[in-house]
Coordinates of C-alpha atoms and ligand atoms in Angstrom, one line a residue:
X1 CA -0.7 63.5 40.6
X2 CA 2.1 61.1 39.1
X3 CA 5.1 62.1 38.5
X4 CA 6.1 61.0 35.1
X5 CA 9.4 59.8 34.4
X6 CA 11.6 59.3 31.7
X7 CA 14.6 56.5 30.7
X8 CA 16.6 56.4 28.2
X9 CA 16.5 52.9 25.9
X10 CA 17.2 51.9 22.4
X11 CA 14.8 49.7 19.8
X12 CA 16.6 45.9 20.3
X13 CA 18.5 44.0 18.0
X14 CA 17.8 42.2 16.0
X15 CA 18.0 38.7 17.5
X16 CA 21.1 37.1 17.3
X17 CA 23.2 40.2 16.5
X18 CA 24.9 42.8 19.4
X19 CA 25.0 46.4 19.1
X20 CA 29.2 45.3 19.9
X21 CA 29.4 43.2 16.8
X22 CA 27.6 46.0 14.2
X23 CA 28.6 49.5 13.3
X24 CA 25.7 51.5 15.6
X25 CA 26.6 54.3 13.1
X26 CA 25.2 52.5 9.8
X27 CA 22.2 50.6 11.8
X28 CA 21.5 54.6 13.1
X29 CA 20.5 52.8 16.8
X30 CA 20.0 55.3 19.2
X31 CA 19.0 56.5 22.5
X32 CA 14.8 57.8 22.7
X33 CA 13.2 58.9 25.5
X34 CA 10.3 57.1 27.0
X35 CA 8.3 59.1 28.9
X36 CA 6.3 56.6 31.1
X37 CA 4.0 57.0 34.5
X38 CA 5.6 56.2 37.7
X39 CA 3.2 53.4 38.1
X40 CA 4.3 51.6 34.6
X41 CA 5.8 48.3 35.1
X42 CA 9.3 47.6 33.1
X43 CA 6.9 45.8 30.4
X44 CA 4.2 48.1 30.0
X45 CA 7.9 50.8 29.2
X46 CA 9.3 48.4 26.3
X47 CA 5.8 48.8 24.0
X48 CA 5.7 52.9 25.0
X49 CA 5.5 55.0 22.3
X50 CA 9.1 57.2 22.1
X51 CA 9.3 61.2 22.8
X52 CA 9.9 62.1 19.6
X53 CA 6.7 59.4 18.4
X54 CA 8.8 56.4 17.3
X55 CA 7.6 53.1 18.4
X56 CA 10.1 49.8 19.1
X57 CA 8.0 47.4 17.0
X58 CA 9.5 44.5 19.1
X59 CA 9.8 46.5 22.7
X60 CA 12.5 48.7 24.2
X61 CA 15.4 47.4 25.5
X62 CA 19.3 48.7 26.3
X63 CA 22.3 48.2 24.7
X64 CA 25.6 50.1 26.7
X65 CA 26.9 50.5 23.7
X66 CA 24.7 52.6 22.5
X67 CA 25.0 56.3 22.8
X68 CA 23.9 58.7 20.9
X69 CA 20.0 60.4 22.3
X70 CA 17.9 61.3 20.2
X71 CA 18.0 65.1 19.3
X72 CA 14.0 65.1 18.7
X73 CA 13.6 62.9 22.0
X74 CA 16.0 65.8 23.2
X75 CA 14.1 68.8 22.4
X76 CA 11.3 67.1 23.8
X77 CA 11.9 66.6 27.5
X78 CA 13.5 69.6 27.6
X79 CA 10.0 71.2 26.1
X80 CA 8.6 69.4 29.1
X81 CA 11.2 70.0 31.6
X82 CA 11.7 66.5 33.1
Ligands
ZN1 ZN1 13.2 59.5 19.7

């Protein structure tokens, strides 16, 4: 049986914008927990749903300026005991 794992990722910023240059509180960007299987490639993970059910329209990305975690994802992950 495959071990589930999760990654904290953010929705990709719009092209040409950066979280560095914009107010993250205003944009509402948060880290969401993407639950994936060990065999899922990074490309697969990009288009999976987050634990809270959110889907990233342009795929998930990494932004080190965003540190706030989605509370619904946090709760879902806790339930999964991951
Ligand atoms: Zn979430």
